[in-house]
Coordinates of N, CA and C in Angstrom, one line a residue:
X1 N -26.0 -42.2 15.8 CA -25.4 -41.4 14.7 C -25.9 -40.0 14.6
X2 N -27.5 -39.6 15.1 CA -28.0 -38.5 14.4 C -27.2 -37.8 15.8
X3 N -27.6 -38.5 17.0 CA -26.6 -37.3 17.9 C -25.6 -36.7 17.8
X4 N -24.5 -37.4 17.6 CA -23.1 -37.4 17.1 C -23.6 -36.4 15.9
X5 N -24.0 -36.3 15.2 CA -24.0 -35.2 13.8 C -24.3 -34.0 14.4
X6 N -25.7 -34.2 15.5 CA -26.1 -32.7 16.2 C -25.3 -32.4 17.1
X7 N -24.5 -32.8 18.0 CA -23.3 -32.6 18.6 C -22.3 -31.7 18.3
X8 N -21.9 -32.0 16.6 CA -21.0 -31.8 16.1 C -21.4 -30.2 14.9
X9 N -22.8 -30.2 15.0 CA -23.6 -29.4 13.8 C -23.2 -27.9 14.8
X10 N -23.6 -28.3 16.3 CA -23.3 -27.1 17.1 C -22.2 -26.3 17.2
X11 N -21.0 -26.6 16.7 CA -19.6 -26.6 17.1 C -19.3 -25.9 15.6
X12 N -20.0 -26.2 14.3 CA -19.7 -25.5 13.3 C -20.4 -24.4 13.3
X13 N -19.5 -23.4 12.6 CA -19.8 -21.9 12.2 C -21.3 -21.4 11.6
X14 N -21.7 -20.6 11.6 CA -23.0 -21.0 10.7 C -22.8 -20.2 9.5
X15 N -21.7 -19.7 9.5 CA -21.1 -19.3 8.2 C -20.2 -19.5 7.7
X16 N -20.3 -21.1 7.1 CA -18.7 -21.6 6.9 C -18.4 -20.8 5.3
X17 N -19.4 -20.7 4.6 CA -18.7 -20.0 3.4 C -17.7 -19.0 4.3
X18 N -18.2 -17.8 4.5 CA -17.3 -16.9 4.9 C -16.1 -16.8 5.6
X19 N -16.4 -18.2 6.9 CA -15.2 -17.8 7.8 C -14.6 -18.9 7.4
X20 N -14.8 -20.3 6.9 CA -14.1 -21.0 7.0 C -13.5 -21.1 5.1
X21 N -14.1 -20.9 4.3 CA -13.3 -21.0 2.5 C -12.1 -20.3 3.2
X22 N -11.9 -19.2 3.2 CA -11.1 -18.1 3.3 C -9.5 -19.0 4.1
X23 N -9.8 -19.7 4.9 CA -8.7 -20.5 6.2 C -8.8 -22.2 5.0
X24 N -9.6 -22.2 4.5 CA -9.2 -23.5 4.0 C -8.2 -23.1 2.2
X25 N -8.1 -22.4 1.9 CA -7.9 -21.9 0.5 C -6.5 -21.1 0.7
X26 N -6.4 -20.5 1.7 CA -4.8 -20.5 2.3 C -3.9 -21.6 2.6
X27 N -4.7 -22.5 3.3 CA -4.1 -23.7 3.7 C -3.7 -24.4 2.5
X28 N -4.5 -25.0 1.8 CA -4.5 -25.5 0.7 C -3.6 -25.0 -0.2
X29 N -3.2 -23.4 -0.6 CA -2.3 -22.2 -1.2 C -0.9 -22.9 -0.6
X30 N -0.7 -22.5 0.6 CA 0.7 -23.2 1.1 C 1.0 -24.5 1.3
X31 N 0.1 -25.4 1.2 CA 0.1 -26.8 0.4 C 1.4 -26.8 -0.4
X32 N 0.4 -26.0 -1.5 CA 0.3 -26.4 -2.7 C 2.2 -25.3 -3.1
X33 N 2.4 -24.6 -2.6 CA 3.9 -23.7 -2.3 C 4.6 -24.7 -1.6
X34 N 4.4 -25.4 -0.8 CA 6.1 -26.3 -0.1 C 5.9 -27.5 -0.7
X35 N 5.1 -27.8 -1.1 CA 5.1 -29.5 -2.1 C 5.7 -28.9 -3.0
X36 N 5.7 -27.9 -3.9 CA 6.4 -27.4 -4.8 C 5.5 -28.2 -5.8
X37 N 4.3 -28.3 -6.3 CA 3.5 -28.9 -7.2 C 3.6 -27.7 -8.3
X38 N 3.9 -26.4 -8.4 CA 4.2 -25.6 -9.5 C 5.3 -26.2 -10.0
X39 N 5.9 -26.8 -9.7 CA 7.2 -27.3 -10.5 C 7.1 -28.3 -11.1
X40 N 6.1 -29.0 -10.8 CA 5.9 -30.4 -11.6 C 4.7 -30.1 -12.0
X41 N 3.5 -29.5 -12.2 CA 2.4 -29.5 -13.0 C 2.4 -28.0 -14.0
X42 N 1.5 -27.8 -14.7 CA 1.4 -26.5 -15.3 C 0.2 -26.0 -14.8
X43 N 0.5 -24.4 -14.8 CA -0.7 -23.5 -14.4 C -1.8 -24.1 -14.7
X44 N -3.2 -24.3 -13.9 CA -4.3 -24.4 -14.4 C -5.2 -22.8 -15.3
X45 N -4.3 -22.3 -14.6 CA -4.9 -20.8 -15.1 C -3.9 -19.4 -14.8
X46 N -3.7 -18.5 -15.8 CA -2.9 -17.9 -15.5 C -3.8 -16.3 -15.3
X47 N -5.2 -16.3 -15.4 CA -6.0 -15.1 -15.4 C -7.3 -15.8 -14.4
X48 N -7.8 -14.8 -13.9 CA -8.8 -15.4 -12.9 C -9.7 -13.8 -13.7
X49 N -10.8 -13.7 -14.1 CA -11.8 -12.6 -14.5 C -13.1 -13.0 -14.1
X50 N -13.4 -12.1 -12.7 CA -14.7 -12.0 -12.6 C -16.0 -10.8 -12.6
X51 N -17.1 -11.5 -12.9 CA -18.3 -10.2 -12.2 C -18.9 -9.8 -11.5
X52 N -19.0 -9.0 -10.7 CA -20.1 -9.1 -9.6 C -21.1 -7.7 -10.1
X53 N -22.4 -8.2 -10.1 CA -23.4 -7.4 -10.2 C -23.8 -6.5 -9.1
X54 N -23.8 -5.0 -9.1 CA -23.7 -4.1 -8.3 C -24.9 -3.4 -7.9
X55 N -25.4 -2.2 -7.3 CA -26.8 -1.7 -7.1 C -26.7 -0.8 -8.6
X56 N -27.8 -0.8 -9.1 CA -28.3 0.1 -10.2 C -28.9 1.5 -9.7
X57 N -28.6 1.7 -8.7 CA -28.7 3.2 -8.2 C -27.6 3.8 -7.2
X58 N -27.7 5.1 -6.8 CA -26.5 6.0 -6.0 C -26.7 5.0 -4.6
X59 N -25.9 4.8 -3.8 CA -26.1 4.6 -2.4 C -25.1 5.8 -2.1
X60 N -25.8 5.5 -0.4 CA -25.6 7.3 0.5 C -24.7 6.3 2.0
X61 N -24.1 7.5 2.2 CA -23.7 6.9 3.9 C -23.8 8.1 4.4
X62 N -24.0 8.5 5.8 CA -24.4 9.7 6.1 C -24.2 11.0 5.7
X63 N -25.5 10.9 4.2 CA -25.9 11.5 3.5 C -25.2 11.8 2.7
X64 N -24.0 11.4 2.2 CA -23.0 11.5 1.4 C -22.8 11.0 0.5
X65 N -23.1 11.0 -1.0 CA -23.2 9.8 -1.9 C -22.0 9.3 -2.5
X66 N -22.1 7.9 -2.4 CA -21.4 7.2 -3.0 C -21.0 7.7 -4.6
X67 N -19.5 8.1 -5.2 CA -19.4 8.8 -5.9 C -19.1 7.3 -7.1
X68 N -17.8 6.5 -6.4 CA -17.7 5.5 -7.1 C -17.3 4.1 -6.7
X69 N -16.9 3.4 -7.4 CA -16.5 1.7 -6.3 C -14.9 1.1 -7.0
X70 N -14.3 0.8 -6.6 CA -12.7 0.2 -6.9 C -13.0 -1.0 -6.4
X71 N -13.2 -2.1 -7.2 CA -13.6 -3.5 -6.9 C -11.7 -4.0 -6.9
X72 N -12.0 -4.5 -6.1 CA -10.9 -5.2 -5.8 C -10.7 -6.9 -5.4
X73 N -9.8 -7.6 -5.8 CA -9.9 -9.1 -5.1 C -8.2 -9.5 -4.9
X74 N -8.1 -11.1 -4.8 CA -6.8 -11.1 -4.4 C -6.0 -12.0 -5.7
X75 N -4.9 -12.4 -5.9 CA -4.1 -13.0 -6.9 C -3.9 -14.1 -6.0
X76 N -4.5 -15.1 -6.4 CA -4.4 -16.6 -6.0 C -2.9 -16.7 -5.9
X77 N -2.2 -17.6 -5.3 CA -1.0 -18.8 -5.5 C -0.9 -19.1 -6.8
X78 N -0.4 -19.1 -7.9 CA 0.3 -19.2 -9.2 C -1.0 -18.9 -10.3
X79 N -1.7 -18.0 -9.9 CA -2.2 -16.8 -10.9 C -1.5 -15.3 -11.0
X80 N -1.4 -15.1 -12.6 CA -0.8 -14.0 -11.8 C -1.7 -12.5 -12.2
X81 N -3.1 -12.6 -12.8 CA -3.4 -11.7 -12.9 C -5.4 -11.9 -12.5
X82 N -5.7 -10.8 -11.8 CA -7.3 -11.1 -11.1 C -7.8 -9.9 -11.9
X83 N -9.1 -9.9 -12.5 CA -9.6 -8.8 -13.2 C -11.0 -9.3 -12.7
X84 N -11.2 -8.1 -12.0 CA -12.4 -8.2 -11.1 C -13.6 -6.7 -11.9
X85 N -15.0 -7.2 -12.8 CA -15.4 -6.0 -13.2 C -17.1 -6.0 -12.0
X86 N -17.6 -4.6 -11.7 CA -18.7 -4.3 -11.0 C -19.3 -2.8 -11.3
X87 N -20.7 -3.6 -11.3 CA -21.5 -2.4 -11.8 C -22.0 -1.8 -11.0
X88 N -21.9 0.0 -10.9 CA -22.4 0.6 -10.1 C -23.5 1.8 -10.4
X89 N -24.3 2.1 -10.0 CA -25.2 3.1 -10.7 C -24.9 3.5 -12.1
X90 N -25.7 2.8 -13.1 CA -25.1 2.6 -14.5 C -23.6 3.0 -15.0
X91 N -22.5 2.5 -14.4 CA -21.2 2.4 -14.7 C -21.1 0.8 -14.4
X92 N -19.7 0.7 -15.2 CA -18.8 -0.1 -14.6 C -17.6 -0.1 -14.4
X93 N -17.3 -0.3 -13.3 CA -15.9 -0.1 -12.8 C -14.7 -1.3 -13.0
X94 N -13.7 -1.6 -12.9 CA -12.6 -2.2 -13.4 C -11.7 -2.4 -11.9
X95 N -11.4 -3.6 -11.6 CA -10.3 -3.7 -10.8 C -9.1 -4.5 -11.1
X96 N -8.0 -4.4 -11.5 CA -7.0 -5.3 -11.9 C -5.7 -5.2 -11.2
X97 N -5.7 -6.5 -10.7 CA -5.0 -7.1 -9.4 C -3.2 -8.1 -10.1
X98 N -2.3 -7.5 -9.9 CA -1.3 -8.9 -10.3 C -0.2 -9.1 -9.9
X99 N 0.4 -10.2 -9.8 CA 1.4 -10.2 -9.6 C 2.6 -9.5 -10.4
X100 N 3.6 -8.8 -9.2 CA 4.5 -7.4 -9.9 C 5.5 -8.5 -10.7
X101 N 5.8 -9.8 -10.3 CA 6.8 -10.6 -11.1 C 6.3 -10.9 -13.0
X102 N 5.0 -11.5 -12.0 CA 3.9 -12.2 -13.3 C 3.7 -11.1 -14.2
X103 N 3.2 -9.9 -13.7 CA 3.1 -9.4 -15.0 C 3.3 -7.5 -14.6
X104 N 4.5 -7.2 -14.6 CA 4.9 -5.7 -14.3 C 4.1 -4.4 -15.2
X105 N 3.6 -4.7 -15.9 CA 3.1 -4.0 -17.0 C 1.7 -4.2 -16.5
X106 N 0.9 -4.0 -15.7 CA -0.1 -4.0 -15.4 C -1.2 -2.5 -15.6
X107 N -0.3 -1.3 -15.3 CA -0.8 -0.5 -16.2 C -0.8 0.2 -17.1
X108 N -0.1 -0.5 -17.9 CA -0.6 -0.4 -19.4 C -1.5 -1.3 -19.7
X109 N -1.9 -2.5 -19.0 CA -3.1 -3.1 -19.6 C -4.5 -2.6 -19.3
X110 N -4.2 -1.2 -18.1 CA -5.5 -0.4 -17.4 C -5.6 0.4 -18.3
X111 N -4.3 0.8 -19.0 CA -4.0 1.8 -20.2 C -5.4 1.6 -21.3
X112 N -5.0 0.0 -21.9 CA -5.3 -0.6 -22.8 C -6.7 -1.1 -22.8
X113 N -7.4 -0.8 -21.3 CA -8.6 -1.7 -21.4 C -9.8 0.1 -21.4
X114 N -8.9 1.2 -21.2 CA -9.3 2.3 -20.9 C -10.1 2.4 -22.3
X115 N -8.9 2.4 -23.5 CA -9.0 3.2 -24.8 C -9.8 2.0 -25.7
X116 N -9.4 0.7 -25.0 CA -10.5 0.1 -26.0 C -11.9 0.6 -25.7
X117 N -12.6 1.0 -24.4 CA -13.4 1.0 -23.8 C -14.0 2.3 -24.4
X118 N -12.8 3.3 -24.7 CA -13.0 4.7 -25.0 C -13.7 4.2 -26.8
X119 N -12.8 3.2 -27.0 CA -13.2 3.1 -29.0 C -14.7 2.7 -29.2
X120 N -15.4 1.4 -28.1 CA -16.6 1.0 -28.1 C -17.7 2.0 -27.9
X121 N -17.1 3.2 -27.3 CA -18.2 4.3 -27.1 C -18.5 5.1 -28.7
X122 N -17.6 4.7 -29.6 CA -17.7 5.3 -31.2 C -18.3 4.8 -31.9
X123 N -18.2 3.3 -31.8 CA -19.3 2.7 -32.3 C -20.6 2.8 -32.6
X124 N -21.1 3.1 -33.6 CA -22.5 3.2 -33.9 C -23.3 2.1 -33.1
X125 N -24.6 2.7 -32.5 CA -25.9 2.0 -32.1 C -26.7 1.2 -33.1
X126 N -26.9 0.1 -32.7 CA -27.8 -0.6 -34.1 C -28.8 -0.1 -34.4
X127 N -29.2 -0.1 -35.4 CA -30.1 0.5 -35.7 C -31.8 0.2 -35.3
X128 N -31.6 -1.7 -35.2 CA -32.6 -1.8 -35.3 C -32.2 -3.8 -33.8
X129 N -33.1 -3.6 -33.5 CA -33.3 -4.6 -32.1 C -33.8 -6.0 -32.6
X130 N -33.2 -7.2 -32.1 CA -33.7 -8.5 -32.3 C -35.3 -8.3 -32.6
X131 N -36.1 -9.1 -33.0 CA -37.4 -9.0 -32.7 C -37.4 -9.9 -31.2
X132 N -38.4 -9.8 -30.3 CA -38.7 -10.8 -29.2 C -39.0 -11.7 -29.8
X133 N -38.8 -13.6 -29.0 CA -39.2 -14.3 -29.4 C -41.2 -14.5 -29.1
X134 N -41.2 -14.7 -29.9 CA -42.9 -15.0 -29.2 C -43.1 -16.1 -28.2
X135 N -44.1 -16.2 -27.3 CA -44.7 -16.8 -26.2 C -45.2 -17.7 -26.6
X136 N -44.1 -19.0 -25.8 CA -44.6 -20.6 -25.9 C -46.1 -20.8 -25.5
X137 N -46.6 -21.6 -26.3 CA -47.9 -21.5 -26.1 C -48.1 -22.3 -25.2
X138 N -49.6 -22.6 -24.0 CA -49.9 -22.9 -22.6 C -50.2 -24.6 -23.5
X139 N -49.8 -25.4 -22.1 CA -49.8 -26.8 -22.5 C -51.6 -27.1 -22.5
X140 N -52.0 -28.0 -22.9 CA -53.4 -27.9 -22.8 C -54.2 -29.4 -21.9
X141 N -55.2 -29.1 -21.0 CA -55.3 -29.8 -19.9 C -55.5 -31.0 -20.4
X142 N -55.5 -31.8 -21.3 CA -55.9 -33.1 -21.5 C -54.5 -33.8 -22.1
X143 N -54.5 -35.2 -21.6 CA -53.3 -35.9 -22.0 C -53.1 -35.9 -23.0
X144 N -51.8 -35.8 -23.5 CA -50.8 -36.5 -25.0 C -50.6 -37.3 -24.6
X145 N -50.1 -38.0 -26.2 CA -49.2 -39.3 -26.6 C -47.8 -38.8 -26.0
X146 N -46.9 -39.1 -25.1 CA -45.8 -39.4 -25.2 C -45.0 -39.0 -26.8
X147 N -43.9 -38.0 -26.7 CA -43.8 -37.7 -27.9 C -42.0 -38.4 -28.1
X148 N -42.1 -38.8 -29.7 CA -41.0 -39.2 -29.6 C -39.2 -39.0 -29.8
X149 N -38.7 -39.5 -29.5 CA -37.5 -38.5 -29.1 C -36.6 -37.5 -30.4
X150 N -37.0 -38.6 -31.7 CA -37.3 -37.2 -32.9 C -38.2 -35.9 -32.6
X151 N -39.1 -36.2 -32.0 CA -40.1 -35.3 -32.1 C -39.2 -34.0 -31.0
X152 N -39.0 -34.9 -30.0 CA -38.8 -33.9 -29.0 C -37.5 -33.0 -29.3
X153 N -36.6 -33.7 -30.1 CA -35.6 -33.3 -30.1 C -35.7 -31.9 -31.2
X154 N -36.6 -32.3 -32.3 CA -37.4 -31.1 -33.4 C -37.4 -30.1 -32.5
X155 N -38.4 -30.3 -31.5 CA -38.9 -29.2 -30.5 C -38.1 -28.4 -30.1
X156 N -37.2 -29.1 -29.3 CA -36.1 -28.3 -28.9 C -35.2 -27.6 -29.2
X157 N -34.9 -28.0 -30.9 CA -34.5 -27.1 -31.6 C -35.2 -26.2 -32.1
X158 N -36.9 -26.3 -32.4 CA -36.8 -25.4 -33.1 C -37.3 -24.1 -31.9
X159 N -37.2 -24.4 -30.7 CA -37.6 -23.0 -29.7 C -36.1 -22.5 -29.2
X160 N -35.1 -23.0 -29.8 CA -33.9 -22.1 -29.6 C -33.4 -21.7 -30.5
X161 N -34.0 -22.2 -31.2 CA -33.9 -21.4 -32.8 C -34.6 -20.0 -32.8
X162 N -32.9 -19.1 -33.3 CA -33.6 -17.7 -33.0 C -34.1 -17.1 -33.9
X163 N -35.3 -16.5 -34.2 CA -36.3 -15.7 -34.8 C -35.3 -15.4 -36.3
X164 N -35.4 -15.4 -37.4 CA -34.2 -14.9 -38.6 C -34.9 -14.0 -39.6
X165 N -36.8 -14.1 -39.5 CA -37.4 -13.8 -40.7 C -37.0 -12.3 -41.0
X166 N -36.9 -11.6 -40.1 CA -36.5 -10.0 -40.6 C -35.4 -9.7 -41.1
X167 N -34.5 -10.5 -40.8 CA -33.1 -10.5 -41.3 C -32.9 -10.4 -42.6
X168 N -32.2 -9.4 -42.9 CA -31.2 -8.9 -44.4 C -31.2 -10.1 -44.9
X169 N -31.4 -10.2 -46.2 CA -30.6 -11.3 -46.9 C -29.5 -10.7 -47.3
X170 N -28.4 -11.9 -47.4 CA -27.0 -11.0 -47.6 C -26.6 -11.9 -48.8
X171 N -26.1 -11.5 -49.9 CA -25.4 -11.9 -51.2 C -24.3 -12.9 -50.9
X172 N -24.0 -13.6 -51.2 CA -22.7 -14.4 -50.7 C -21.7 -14.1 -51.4
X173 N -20.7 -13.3 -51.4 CA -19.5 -13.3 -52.0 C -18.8 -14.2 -53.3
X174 N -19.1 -13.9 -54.5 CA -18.4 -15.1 -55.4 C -16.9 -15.0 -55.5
X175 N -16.3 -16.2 -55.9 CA -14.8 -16.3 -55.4 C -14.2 -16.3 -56.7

């Protein structure tokens, strides 16, 4: 058996993310187009939005700096819109991918994602910052009791429980 696996270990890519998703996700795509399964099921999704985190500084190519990045990806088989965002030397850039049937108005939603983006820059800065949570204290070298699942469960809530003491008291509205 273990031969047969190393036999066979040889013969695979050693980058199957890369070379082989890409040939299996096509396949699968036109599957899923001549069975005609769009016609009998409903979209699982009609928006695909992702992030990819970018370098936090300029990159150069012979000596030329990188000015900016146009993130791009692709519109799946019965998605019809891909909103791909990436950060580049403190920016973030926007890519939005769609189908011209699915959704023809695509830029006016670059329009729309512009001016909101423009309104968020008007917004006032808070004034004032979370406090940090304070530092769990070090377990200590001698055994405990096993604690019980009341107990534990206290615990757990109360270290995700976020800090409130500085907080405004706020009047409650009477009706």
């Amino acid at each position: 058996m273990k031969s047969t696996i190393g036999s066979v270990k040889s013969l695979m890519p050693t980058d199957f993310p890369s070379l082989g998703v890409p040939w299996l996700m096509s396949t699968m795509g036109s599957l899923y187009s001549r069975a005609k399964v769009a016609d009998r099921l409903p979209p699982f999704a009609n928006v695909t939005i992702s992030n990819v985190p970018g370098p936090a500084f300029p990159l150069y190519m012979a000596g030329g700096k990188m000015l900016t990045n146009y993130p791009t990806s692709i519109v799946v088989h019965g998605v019809g819109l891909n909103i791909t965002l990436q950060s580049y030397n403190q920016s973030l850039e926007f890519g939005l991918m769609a189908c011209a049937r699915a959704m023809p108005e695509v830029a006016e939603l670059a329009q729309y994602v512009t001016d909101s983006l423009e309104e968020l820059k008007t917004l006032p800065a808070t004034a004032e910052a979370a406090p940090e949570a304070t530092p769990a204290k070090k377990a200590s070298r001698r055994a405990k009791k096993p604690a019980t699942r009341n107990a534990a469960a206290k615990s757990v809530a109360d270290a995700t429980r976020s800090p409130r003491a500085s907080a405004p008291s706020r009047a409650r509205a009477s009706r």
